Coordinates of C-alpha atoms in Angstrom, one line a residue:
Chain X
X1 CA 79.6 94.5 97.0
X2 CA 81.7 97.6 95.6
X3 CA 83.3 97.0 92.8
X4 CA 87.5 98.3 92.0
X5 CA 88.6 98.1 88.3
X6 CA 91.8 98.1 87.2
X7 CA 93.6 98.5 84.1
X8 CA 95.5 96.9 82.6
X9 CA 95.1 93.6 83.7
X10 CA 98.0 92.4 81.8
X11 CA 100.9 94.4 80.5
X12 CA 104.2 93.7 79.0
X13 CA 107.0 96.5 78.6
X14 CA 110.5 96.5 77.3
X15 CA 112.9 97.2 80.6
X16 CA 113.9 101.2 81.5
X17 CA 110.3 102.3 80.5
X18 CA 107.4 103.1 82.8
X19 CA 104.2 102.0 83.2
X20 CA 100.8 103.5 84.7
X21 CA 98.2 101.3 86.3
X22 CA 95.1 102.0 86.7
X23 CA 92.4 101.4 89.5
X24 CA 88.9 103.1 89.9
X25 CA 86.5 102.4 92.5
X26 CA 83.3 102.3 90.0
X27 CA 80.3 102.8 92.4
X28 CA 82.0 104.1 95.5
X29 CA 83.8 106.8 96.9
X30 CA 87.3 105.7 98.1
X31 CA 89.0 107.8 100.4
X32 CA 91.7 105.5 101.0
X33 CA 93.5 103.1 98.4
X34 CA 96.0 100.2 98.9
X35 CA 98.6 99.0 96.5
X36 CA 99.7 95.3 97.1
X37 CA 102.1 93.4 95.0
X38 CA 102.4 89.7 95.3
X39 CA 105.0 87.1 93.7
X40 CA 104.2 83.8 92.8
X41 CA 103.0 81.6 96.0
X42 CA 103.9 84.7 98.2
X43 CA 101.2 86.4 99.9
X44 CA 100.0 90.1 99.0
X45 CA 102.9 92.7 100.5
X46 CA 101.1 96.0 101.1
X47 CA 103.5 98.9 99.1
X48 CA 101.7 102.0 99.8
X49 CA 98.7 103.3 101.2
X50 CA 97.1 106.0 98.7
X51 CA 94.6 109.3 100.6
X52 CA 92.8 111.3 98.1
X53 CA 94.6 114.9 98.0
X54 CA 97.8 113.7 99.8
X55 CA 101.3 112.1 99.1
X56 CA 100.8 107.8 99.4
X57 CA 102.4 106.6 102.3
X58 CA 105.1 103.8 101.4
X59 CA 105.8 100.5 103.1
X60 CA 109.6 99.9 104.0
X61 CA 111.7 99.1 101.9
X62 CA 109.3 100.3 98.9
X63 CA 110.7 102.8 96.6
X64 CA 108.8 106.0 96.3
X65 CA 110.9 107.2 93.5
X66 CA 110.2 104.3 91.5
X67 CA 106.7 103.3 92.1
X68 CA 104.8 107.0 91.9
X69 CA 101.3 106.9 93.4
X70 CA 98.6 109.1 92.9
X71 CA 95.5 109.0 94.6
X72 CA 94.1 112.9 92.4
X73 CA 90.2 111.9 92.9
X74 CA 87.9 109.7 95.2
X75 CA 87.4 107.3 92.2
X76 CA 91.1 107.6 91.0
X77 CA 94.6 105.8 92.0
X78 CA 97.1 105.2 89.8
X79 CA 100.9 103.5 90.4
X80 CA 103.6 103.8 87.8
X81 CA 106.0 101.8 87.6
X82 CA 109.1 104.1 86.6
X83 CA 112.5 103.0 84.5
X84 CA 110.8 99.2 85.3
X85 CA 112.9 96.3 85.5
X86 CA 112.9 92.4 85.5
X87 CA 112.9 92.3 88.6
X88 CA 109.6 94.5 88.7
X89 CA 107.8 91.6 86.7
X90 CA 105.4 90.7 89.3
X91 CA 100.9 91.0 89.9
X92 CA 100.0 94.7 91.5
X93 CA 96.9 94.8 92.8
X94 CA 94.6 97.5 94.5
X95 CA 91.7 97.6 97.1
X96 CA 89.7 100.4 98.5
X97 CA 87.5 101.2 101.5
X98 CA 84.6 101.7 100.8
X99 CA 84.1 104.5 103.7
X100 CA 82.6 102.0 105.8
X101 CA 83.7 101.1 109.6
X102 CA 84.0 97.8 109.1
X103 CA 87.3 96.8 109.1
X104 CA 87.1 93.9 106.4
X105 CA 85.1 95.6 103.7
X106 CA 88.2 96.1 101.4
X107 CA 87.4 95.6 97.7
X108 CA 90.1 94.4 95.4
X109 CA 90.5 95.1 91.9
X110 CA 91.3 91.7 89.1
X111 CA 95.1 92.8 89.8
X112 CA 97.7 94.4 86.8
X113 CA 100.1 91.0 85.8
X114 CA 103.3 93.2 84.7
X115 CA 105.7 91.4 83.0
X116 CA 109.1 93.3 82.2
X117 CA 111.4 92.0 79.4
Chain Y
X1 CA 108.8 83.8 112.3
X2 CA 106.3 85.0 110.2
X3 CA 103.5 87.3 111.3
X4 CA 101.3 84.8 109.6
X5 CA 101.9 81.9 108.9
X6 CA 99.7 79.7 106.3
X7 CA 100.2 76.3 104.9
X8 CA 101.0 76.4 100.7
X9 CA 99.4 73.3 99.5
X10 CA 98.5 72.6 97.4
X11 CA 95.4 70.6 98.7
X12 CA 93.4 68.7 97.0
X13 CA 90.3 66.9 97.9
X14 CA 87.4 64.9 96.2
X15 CA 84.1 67.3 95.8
X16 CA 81.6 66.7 98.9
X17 CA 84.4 66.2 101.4
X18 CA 85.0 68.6 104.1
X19 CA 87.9 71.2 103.2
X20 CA 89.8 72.7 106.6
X21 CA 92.3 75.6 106.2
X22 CA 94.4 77.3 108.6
X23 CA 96.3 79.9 109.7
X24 CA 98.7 80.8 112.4
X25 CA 99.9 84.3 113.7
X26 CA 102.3 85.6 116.3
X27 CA 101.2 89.3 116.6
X28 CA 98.7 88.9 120.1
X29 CA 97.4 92.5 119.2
X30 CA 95.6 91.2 115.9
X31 CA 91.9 91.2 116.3
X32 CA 90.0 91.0 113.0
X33 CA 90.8 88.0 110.7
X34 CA 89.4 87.7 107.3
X35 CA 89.1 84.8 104.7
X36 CA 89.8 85.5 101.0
X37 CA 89.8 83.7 98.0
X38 CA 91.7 84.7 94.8
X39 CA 90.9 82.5 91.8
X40 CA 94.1 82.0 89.3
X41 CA 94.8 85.6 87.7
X42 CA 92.2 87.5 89.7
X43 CA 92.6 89.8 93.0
X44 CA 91.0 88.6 95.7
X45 CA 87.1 88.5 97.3
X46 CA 86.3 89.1 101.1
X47 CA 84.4 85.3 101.7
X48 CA 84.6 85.8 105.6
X49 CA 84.9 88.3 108.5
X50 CA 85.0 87.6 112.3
X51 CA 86.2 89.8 115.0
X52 CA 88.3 88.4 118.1
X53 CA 87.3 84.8 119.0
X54 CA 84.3 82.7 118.1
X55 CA 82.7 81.4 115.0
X56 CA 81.1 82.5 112.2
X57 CA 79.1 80.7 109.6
X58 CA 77.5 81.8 106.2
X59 CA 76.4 79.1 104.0
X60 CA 79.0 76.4 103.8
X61 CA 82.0 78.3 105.3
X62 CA 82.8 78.3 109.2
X63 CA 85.2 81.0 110.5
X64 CA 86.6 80.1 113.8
X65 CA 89.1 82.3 115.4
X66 CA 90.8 81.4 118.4
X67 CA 92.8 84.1 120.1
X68 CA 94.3 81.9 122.6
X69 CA 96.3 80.1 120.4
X70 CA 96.8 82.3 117.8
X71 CA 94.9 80.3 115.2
X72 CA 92.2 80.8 112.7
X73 CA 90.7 78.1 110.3
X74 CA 88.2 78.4 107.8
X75 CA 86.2 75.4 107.3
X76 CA 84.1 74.4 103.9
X77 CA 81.5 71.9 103.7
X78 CA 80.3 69.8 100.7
X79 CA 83.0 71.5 98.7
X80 CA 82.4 71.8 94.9
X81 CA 84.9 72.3 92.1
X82 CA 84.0 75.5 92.1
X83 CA 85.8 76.1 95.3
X84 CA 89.7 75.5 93.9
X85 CA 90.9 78.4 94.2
X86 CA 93.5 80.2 96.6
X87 CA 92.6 81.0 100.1
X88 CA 94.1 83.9 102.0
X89 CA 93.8 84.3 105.5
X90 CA 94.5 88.1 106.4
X91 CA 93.9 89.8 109.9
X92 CA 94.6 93.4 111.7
X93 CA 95.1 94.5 115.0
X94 CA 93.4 97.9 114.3
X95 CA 90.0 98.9 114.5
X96 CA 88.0 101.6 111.9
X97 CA 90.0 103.2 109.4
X98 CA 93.0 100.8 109.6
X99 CA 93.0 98.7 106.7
X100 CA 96.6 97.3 107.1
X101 CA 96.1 94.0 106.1
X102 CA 98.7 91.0 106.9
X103 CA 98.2 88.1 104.7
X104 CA 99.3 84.6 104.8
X105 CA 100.7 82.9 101.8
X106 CA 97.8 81.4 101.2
X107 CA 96.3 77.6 100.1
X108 CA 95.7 76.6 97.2
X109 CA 92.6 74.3 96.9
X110 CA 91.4 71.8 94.0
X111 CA 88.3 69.9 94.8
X112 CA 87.9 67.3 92.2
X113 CA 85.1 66.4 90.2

């Protein structure tokens, strides 16, 4: 299958700064990106839905100001995690479509573990 | 209630033995269910797809959807250690280009050795 990379899997940051994660659809063209974030033993909550060349379209309740998405290639999205928190500590992961009809071919990336001090 | 609904676990069963998980949803406008699984620290891998109701076999997973009673399981046979892992049950009501997923909790599985 296609394969999503993101970076970095695991990052640590001192609370009020901001970080950027990475995800890359490495053999594919992705029109259309997903950030999830899941909590320990919760499922995967879709945040935002990222189209190449526009603005991400956030889930309720998801802070737009605070998680900045940008979707500036077809091989490109990033989410940055702005002024993070504790609270923010949790495992953001991404998928992409790999153009395809077919509903289930969504590839995930190995997820960004972000852990705010 | 939950969209989705999926029991925790943890479960735990002895390696060979058949492995049964399930999921239950409210939203009657759902139509394609998937099966993930998400070992410790990783995102998760597509293992199964199905649309509406029926089965669906590939190796030594079953899918079985039943629409009428809103329930999906996803059935393993001669399970190896290499199984444990976390098992996601996910589904959408939409059809090409909605990739809205709703995901259960998930399982988590140990086959033992």
């Amino acid at each position: 299958g296609a394969v999503v990379s993101q970076h970095p899997s695991w990052v640590i940051c001192k609370s009020g700064t901001s970080v950027k994660i990475e995800c890359r659809s490495l053999d594919f063209q992705a029109t259309t990106m997903f950030w999830y974030r899941q909590f320990p033993k919760q499922s995967l909550m879709l945040m935002a839905t990222s189209n190449e060349g526009s603005k991400a379209t956030y889930e309720q309740g998801v802070e737009k100001d605070k998680f900045l998405i940008n979707h500036a290639s077809l091989t490109l999205s990033t989410l940055t995690v702005t002024s993070a928190h504790p609270e923010d500590s949790s495992f953001y992961i991404c998928s992409a479509s790999g153009g395809t009809t077919n509903t289930g071919e969504l590839f995930f990336g190995e997820g960004s573990r972000l852990t705010v001090l | 209630q939950k969209e989705v609904e999926q029991d925790p676990g943890p479960l735990s069963v002895p390696e060979g033995a058949i492995v049964s998980l399930n999921c239950t949803y409210s939203n009657s406008a759902f139509q394609y269910f998937m099966w993930y699984r998400q070992y410790s620290r990783k995102g998760p891998e597509l293992l199964m797809y199905t649309y509406s109701s029926g089965n669906k076999e590939d190796g030594r997973f079953t899918a079985q959807v039943d629409k009428s009673s809103k329930y999906i399981s996803l059935f393993i046979r001669d399970s190896q250690p290499s199984d444990s892992a976390t098992y996601l049950c996910a589904m959408t009501a939409s059809g090409a280009g909605s990739y809205q997923l709703t995901f259960g909790k998930g399982t988590k599985l140990s086959v033992i050795p």
